Short mmCIF file of C-alpha atoms in Angstrom, two decimals:
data_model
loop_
_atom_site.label_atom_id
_atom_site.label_comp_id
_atom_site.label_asym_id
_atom_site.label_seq_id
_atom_site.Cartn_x
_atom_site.Cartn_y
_atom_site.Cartn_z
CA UNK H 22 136.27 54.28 137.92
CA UNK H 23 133.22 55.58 138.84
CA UNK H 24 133.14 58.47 141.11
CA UNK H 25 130.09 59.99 143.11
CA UNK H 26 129.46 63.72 143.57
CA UNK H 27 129.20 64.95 147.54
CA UNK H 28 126.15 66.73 147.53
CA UNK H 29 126.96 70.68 147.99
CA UNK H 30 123.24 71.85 147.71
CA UNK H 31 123.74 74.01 151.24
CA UNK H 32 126.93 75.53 150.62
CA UNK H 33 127.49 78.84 151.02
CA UNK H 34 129.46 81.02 148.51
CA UNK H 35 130.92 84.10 147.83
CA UNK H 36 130.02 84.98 144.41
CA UNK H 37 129.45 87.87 142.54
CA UNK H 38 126.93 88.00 139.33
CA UNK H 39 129.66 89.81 137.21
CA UNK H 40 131.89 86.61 137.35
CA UNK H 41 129.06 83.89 136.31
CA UNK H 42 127.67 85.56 133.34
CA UNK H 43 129.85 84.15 130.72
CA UNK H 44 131.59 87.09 128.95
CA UNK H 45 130.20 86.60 125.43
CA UNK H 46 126.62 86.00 126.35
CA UNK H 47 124.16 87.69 124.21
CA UNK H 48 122.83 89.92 127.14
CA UNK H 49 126.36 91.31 127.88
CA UNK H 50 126.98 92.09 123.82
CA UNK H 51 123.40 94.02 124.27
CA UNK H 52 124.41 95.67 127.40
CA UNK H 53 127.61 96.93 125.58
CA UNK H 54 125.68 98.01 122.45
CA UNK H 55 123.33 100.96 123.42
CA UNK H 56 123.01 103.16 126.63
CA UNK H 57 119.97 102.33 128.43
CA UNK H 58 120.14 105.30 130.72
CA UNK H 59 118.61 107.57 127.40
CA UNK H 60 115.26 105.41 128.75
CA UNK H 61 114.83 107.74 131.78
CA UNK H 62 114.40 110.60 129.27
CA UNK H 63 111.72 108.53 127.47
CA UNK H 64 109.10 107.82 130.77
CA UNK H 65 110.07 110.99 132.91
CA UNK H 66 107.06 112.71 131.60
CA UNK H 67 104.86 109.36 133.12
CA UNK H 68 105.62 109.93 136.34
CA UNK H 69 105.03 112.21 138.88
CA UNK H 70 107.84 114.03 140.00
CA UNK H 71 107.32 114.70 143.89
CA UNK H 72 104.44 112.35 145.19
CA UNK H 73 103.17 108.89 145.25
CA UNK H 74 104.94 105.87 146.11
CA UNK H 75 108.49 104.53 144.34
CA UNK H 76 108.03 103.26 141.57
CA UNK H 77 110.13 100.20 140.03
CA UNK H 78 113.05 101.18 137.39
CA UNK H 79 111.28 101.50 134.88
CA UNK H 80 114.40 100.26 132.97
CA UNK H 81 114.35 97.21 135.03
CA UNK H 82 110.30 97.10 133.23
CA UNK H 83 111.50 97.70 129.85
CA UNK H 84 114.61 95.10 129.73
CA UNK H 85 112.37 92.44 130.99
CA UNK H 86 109.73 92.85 128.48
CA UNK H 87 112.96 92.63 126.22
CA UNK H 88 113.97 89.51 127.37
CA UNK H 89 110.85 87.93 126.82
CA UNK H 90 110.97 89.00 122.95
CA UNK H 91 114.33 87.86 122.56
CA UNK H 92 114.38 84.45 123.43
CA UNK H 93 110.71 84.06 122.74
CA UNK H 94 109.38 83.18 125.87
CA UNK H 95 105.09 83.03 125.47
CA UNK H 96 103.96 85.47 128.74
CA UNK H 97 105.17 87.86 131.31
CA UNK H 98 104.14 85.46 134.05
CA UNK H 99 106.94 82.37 132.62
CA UNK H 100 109.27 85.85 132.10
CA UNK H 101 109.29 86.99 135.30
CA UNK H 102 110.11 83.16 136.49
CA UNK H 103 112.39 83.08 133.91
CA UNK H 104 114.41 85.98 135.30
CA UNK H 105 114.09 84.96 138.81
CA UNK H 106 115.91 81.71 138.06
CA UNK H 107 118.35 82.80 135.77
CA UNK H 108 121.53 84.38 136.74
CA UNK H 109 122.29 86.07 133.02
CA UNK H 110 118.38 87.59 132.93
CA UNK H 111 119.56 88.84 136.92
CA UNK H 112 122.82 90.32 135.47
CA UNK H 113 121.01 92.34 132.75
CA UNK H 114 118.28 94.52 134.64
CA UNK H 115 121.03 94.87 137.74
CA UNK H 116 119.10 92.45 140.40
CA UNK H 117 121.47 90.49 143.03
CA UNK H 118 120.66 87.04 143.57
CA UNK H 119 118.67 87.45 146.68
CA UNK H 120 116.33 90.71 145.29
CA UNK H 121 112.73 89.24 144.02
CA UNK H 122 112.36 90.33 140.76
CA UNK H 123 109.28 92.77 140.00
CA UNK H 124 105.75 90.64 139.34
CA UNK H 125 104.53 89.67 136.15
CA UNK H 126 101.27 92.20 136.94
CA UNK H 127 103.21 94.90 137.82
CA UNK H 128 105.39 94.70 134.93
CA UNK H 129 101.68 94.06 132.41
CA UNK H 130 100.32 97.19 134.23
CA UNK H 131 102.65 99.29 133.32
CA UNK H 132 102.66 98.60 129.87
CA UNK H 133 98.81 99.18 128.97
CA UNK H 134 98.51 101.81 131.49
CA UNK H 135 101.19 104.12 132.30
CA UNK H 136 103.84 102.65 128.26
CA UNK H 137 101.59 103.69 125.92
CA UNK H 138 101.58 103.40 122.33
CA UNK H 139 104.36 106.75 121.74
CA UNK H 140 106.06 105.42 124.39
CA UNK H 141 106.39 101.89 122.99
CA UNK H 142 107.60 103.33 119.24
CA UNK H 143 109.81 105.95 120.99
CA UNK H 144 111.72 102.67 122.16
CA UNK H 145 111.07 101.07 118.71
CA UNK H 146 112.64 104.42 116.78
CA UNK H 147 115.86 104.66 119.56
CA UNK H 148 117.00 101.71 118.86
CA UNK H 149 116.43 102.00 114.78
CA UNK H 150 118.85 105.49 115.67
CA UNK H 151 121.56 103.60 117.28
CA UNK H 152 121.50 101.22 114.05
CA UNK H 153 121.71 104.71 112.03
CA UNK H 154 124.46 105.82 113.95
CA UNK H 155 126.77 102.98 113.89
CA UNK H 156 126.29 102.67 110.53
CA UNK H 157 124.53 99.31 109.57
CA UNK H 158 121.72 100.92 107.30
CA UNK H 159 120.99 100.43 103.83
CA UNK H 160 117.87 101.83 103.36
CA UNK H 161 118.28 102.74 99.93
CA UNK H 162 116.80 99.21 98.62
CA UNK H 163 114.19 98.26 101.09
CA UNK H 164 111.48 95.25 101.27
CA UNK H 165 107.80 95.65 101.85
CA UNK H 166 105.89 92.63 102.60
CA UNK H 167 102.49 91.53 104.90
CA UNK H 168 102.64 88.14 107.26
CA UNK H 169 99.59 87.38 109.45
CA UNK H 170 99.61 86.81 112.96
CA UNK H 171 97.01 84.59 115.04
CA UNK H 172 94.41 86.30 116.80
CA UNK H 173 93.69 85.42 120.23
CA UNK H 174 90.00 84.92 119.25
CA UNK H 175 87.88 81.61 118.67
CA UNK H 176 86.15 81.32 115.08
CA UNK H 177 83.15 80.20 116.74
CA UNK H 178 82.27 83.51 118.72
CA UNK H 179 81.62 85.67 115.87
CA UNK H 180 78.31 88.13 114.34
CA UNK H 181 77.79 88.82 110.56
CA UNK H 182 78.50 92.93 110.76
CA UNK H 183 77.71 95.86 108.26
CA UNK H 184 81.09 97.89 107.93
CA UNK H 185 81.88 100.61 105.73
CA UNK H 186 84.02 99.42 102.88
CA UNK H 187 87.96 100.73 103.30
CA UNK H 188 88.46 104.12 101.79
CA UNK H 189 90.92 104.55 99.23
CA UNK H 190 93.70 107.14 100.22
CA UNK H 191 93.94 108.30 96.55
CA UNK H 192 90.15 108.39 95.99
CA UNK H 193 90.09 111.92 95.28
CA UNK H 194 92.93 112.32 92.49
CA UNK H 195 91.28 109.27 90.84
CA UNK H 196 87.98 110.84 90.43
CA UNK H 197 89.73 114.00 89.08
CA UNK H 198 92.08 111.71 86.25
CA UNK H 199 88.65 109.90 85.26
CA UNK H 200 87.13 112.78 84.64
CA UNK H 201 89.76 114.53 82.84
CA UNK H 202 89.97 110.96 80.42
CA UNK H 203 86.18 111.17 79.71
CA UNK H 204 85.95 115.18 78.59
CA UNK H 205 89.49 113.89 76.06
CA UNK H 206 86.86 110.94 74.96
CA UNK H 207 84.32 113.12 74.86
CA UNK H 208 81.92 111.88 77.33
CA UNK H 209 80.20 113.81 80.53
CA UNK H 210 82.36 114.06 83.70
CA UNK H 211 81.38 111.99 86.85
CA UNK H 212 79.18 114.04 89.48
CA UNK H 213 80.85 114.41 92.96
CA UNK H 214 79.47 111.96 95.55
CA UNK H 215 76.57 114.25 97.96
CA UNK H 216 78.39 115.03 101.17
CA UNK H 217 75.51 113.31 102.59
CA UNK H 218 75.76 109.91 100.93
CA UNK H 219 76.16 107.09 103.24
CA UNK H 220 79.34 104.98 102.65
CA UNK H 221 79.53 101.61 101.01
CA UNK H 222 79.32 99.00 102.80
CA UNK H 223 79.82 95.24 103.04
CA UNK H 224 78.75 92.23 105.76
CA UNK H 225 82.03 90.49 107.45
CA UNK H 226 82.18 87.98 110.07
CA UNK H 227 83.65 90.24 112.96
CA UNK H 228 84.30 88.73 116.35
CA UNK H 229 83.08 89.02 119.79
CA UNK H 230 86.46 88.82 121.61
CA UNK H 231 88.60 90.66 119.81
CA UNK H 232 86.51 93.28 117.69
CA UNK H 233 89.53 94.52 115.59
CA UNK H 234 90.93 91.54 114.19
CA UNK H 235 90.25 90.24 110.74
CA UNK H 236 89.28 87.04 109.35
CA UNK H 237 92.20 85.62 107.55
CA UNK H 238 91.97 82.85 104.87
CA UNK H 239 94.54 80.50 103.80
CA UNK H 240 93.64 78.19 100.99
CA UNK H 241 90.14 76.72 100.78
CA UNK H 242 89.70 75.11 104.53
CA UNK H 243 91.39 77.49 106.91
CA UNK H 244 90.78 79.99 108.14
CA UNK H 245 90.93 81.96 111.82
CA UNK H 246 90.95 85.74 113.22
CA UNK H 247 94.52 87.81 112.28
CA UNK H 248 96.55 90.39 112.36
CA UNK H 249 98.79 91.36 109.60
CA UNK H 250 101.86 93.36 109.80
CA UNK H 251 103.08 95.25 107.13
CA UNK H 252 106.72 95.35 107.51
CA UNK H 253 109.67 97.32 105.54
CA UNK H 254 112.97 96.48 105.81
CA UNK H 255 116.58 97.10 104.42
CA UNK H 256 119.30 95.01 102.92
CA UNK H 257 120.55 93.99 106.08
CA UNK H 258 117.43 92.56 107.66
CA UNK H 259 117.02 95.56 109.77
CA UNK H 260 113.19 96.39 110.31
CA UNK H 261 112.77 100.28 109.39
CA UNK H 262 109.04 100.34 110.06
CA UNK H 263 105.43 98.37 110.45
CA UNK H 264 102.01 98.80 110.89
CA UNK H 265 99.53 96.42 112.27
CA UNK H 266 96.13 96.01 110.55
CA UNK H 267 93.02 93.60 110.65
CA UNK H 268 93.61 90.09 108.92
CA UNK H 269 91.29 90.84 106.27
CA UNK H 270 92.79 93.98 104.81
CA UNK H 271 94.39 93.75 101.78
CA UNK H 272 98.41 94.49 101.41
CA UNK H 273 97.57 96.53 98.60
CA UNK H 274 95.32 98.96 100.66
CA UNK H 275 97.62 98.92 104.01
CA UNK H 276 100.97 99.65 101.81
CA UNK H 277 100.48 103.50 102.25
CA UNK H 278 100.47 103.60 105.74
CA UNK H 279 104.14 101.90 106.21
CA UNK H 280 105.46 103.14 102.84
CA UNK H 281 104.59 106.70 103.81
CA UNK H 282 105.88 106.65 107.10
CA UNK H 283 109.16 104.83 106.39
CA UNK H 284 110.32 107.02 103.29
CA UNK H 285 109.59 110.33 105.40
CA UNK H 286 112.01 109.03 107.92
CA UNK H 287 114.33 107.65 105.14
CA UNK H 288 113.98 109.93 102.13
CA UNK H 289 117.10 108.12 100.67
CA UNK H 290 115.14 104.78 99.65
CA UNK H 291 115.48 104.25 95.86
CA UNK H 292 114.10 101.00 95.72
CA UNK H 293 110.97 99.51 96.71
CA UNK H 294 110.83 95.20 96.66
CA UNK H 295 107.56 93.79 96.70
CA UNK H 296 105.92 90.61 95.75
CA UNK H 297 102.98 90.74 93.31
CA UNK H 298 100.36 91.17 95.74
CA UNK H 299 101.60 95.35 95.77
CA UNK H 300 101.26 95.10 92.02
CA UNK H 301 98.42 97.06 91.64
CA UNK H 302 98.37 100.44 89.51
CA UNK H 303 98.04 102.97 92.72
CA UNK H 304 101.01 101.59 94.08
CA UNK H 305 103.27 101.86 90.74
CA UNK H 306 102.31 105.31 89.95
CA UNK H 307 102.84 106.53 93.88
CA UNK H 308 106.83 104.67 94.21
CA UNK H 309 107.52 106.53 89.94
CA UNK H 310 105.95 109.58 90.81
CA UNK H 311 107.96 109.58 94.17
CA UNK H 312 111.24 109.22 91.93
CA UNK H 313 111.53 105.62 93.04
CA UNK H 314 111.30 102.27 91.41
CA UNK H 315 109.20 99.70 92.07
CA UNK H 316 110.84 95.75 92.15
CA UNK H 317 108.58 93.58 91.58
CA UNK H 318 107.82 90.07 89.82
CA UNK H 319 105.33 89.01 86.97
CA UNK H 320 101.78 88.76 87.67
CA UNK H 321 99.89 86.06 86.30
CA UNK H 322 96.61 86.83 84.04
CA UNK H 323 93.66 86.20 86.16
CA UNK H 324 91.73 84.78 83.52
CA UNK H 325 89.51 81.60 83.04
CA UNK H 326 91.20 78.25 82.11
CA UNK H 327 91.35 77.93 78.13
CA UNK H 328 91.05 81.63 77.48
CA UNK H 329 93.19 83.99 76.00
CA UNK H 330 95.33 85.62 78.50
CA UNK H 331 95.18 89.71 79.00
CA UNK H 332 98.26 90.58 77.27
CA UNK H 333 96.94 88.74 73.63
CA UNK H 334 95.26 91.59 73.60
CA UNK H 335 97.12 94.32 72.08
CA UNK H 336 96.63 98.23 72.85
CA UNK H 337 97.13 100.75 70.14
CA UNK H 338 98.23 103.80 71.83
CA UNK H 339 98.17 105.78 68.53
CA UNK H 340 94.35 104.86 67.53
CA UNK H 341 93.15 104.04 71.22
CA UNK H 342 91.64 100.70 70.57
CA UNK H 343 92.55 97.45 71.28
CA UNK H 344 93.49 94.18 69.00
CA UNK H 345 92.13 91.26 69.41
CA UNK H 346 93.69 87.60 68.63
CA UNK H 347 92.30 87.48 65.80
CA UNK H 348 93.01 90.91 64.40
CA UNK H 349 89.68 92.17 65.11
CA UNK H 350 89.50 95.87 66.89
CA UNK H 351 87.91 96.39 69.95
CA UNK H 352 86.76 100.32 70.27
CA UNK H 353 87.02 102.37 73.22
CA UNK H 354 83.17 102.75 74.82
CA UNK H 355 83.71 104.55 78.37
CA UNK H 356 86.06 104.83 81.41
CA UNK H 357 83.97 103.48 84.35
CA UNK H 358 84.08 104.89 87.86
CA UNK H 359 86.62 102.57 88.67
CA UNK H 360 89.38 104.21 86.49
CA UNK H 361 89.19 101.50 83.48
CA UNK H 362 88.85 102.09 80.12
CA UNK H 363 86.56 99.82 78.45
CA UNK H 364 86.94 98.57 75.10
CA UNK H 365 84.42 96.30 73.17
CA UNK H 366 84.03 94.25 70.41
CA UNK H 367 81.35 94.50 67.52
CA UNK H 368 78.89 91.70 68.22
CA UNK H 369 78.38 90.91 64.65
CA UNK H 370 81.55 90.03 64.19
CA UNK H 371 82.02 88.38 67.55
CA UNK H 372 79.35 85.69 66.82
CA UNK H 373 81.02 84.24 63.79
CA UNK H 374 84.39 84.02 65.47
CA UNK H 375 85.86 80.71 65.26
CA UNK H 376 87.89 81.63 68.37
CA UNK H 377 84.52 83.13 70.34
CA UNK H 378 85.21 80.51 72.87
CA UNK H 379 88.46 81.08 73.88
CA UNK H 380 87.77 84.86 73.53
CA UNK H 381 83.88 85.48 75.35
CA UNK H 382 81.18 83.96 76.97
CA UNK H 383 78.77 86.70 77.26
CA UNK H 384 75.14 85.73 75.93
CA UNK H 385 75.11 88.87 73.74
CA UNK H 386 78.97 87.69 71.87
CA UNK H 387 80.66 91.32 72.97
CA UNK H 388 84.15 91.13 74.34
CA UNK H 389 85.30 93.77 76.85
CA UNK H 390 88.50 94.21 77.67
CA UNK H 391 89.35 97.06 80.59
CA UNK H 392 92.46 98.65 80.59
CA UNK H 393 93.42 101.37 83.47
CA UNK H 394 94.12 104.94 83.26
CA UNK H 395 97.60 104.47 84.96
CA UNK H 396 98.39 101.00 83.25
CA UNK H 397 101.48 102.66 82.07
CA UNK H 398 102.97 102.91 85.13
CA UNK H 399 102.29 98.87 84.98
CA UNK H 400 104.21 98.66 82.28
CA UNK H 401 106.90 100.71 83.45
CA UNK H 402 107.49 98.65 86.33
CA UNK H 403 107.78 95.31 84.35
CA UNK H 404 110.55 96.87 82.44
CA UNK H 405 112.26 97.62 85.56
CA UNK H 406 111.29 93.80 86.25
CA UNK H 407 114.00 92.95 83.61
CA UNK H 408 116.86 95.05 84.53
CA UNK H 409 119.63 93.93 85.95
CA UNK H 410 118.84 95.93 89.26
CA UNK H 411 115.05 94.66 89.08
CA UNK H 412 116.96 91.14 89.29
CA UNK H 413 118.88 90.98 91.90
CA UNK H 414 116.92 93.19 94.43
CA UNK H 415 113.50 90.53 93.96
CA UNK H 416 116.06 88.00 94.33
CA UNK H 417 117.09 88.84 97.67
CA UNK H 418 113.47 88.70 99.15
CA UNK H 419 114.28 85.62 100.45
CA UNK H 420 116.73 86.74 102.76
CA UNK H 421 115.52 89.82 103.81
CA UNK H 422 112.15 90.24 104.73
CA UNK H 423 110.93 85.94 104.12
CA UNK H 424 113.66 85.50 106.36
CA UNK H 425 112.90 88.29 109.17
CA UNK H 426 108.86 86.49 108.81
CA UNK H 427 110.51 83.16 109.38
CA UNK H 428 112.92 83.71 111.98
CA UNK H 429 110.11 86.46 113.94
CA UNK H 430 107.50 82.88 114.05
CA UNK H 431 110.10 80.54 114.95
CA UNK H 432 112.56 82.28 116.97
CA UNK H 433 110.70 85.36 118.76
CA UNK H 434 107.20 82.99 118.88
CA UNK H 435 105.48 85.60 116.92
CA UNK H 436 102.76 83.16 114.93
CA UNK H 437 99.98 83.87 117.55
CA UNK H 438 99.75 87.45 119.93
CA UNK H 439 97.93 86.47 123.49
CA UNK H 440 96.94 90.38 123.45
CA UNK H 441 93.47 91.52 122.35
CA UNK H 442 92.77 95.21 120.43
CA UNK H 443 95.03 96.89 117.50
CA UNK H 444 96.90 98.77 119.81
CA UNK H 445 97.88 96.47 122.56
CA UNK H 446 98.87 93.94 119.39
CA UNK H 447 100.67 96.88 117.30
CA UNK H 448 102.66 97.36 120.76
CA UNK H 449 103.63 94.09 121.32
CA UNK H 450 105.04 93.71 117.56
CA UNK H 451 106.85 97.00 117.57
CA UNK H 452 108.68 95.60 120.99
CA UNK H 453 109.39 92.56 119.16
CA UNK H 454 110.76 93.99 116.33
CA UNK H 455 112.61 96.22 118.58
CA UNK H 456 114.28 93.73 120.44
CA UNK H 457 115.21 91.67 117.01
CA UNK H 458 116.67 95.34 115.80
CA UNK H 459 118.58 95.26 119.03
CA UNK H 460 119.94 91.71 118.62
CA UNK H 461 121.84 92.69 115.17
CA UNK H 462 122.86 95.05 116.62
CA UNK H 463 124.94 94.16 119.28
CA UNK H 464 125.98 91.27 117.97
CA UNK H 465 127.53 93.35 114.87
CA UNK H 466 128.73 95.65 117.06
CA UNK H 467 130.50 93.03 119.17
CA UNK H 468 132.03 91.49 116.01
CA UNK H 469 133.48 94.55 114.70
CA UNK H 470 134.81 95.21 118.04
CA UNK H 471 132.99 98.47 118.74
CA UNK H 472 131.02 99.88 121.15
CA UNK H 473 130.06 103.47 119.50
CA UNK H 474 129.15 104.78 116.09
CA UNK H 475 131.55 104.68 113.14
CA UNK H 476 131.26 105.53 109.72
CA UNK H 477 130.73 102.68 107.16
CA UNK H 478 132.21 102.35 103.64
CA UNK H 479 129.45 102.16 100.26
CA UNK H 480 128.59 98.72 99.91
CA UNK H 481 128.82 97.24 95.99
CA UNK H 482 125.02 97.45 96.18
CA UNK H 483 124.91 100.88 97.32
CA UNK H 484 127.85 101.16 94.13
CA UNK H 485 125.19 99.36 91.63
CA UNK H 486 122.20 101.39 92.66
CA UNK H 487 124.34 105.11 92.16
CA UNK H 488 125.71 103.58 88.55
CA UNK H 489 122.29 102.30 87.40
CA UNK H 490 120.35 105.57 88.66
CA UNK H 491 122.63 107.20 86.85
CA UNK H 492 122.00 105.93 83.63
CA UNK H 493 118.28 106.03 84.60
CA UNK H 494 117.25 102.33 84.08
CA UNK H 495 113.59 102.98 83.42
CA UNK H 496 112.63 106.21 81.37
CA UNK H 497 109.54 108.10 82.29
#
């Protein structure tokens, strides 16, 4: 039978907002989850007390911008439409029905004038508190890991730039252990750079829109103006702590910034997952010497097709010299400025090696293998590779920080930032990641039938890590 609806469109109602919002939506479970009233105590300071005009909650501001990052929407100007039209987005920053919402500008005014960037990781570090305090943490494995994010630059607007090459943090302490190598070798200590001495430096392609992005490469063809976010976070996918660099910086050289900063705020992290890109001997030595242990996989030799790979050559700790495949010794000759040893062949013997062209190519038939002055923290970390703890940490990259990458570019629209300059970009990932923190949050919170903190029982994992540190898996 069909039936034909009367058209109601002029009706008027008597409703309230409280009874249309459906009583498990995600807003509500939010709402329940933290106090947003601690936000006041945040901005106070950013606004004058007794003059100028009223301003807009600035609550209203800050749980607008956090709809947007929740349900990925791609600007402040669709946002605010967004939140005009929906009755849910209404509910959640307190508007009736027939209030207009604050405008996009207002609300993008605010936010690079008045939010700045302490403002913006205050909010970030509040809600990683109310995660603390109701227990969720786990931050004694945590997960390191880089994923690049589109610039809002063209490829085409871009000028070849001299730049100083990136300092090395541990620069200093390197140049003291090279030193102290060559006097045990007997050879003369390295001078101190002049004070004076310009910098290294090296040409980039640098662009014209957006000066502080980097240009980021992804297999031969592509390639397009980044950002890269280093990112930690803990067993339960909840994001501890990120930095924002150019696309062109290695991981390797932005790791210090976020390891640094998250272990000072968590000094109870015992484990540090990374892929092999944070394989580097800086990084070992820094997570051992820090009492920590570094999770990481094996690293493929980068060496030519149908050579011998690095480890066929064997070092002799007891005579210092290094065995080639064919028995031959290669003897120690210096330790270069870069902190590697360098071992050679005799040439003599070189030139009538049958395996001379697997081994060298060099015109004058001298092999050279370099070996680092803190390769033994390498080595330390791939026995840690093969314990049992090692194991099942790297196994779980997957669903930890791979997944947070995934679901951050196709959930929270995160593959391409319509901001220009580090800090406008750094801000607009910490609010993301903020609002993603948030989500977990309230959603576990609303599972487990709670609204305030409560103390949580040792996980097995937590139980694994105390037994295996215990027994002290890896030996200094």
């Amino acid at each position: 039978m069909l039936n034909k609806n009367e058209e109601n469109r002029k009706a008027v109602e008597i409703v309230s907002l409280e009874s249309i919002v459906p009583k498990e939506h995600l807003l509500r479970r939010i709402d329940a989850a933290v106090d947003f009233e601690y936000i006041y105590e945040l901005v106070e300071e950013l606004y004058c007390p007794d003059n100028g005009r009223p301003s807009i909650d600035p609550v209203v501001l800050i749980k607008m911008v956090l709809i947007q990052h929740l349900y990925g929407i791609r600007s402040l100007r669709q946002t605010a439409a967004d939140v005009d039209m929906n009755n849910a987005y209404r509910w959640f920053i307190g508007y009736p029905i027939n209030k207009p919402v604050p405008h996009f500008a207002t609300i993008s005014y605010n936010f690079r004038h008045r939010f700045n960037e302490e403002t913006v990781e205050q909010i970030f570090e509040w809600i990683l508190h109310e995660v603390e305090k109701a227990g969720y943490l786990e931050p004694e494995v945590v997960f390191v890991d880089g994923t690049h994010i589109k610039a809002n630059a063209n490829m085409k607007k871009q000028i070849k730039e001299a730049i100083p090459t990136a300092a090395r943090v541990y620069e200093k302490q390197l140049r003291e252990e090279i030193n102290k190598d060559r006097e045990e070798h007997g050879k003369k200590p390295f001078d101190d750079d002049p004070p004076d001495q310009p910098p290294e430096e090296k040409t980039v392609a640098k662009s014209s829109t957006d000066p502080d992005s980097g240009v980021f490469r992804k297999g031969e063809h592509k390639k397009c103006f980044a950002y890269c976010a280093q990112t930690i976070c803990d067993s339960h996918n909840f994001i501890l702590g990120v930095t924002v660099n150019p696309g062109n910086m290695h991981d390797s050289i932005a790791f210090d910034a976020v390891y640094d900063k998250v272990t000072m705020r968590f000094p109870q992290v015992q484990v540090v997952t990374a892929d092999a890109a944070y394989k580097t001997p800086w990084i070992c030595k820094k997570i051992f010497d820090d009492d920590r242990l570094p999770s990481m996989p094996y690293k493929r030799p980068m060496t030519k097709k149908d050579f011998f790979k690095k480890y066929e050559y064997v070092y002799d700790e007891y005579y210092d010299c290094v065995i080639c495949p064919e028995n031959q010794i290669l003897k120690y000759s210096t330790t270069n400025k870069e902190g590697y040893r360098e071992y050679k062949s005799d040439p003599c013997i070189c030139a009538n090696c049958p395996s001379k062209a697997q081994c060298t190519a060099s015109q004058n038939c001298q092999k050279v293998v370099a070996l680092h002055i803190w390769n033994d923290y390498i080595e330390r970390a791939e026995d840690f590779r093969h314990s049992p703890l090692g194991k099942e940490t790297y196994e779980m990259r997957g669903e930890t920080i791979e997944r947070i990458f995934a679901d951050a570019k196709e959930k929270y629209a995160m593959r391409y930032t319509p901001y220009r300059g580090l800090i406008q970009v750094t801000n607009w990932v910490k609010l993301k990641y903020a609002a993603m923190n948030l989500k977990k949050l309230a959603i576990r919170r609303w599972n487990d039938g709670i609204s305030s903190s409560s103390p949580s029982m040792p996980s097995l994992f937590q139980l694994l890590i105390s037994l295996l540190s215990s027994k002290n898996p890896v030996a200094a």
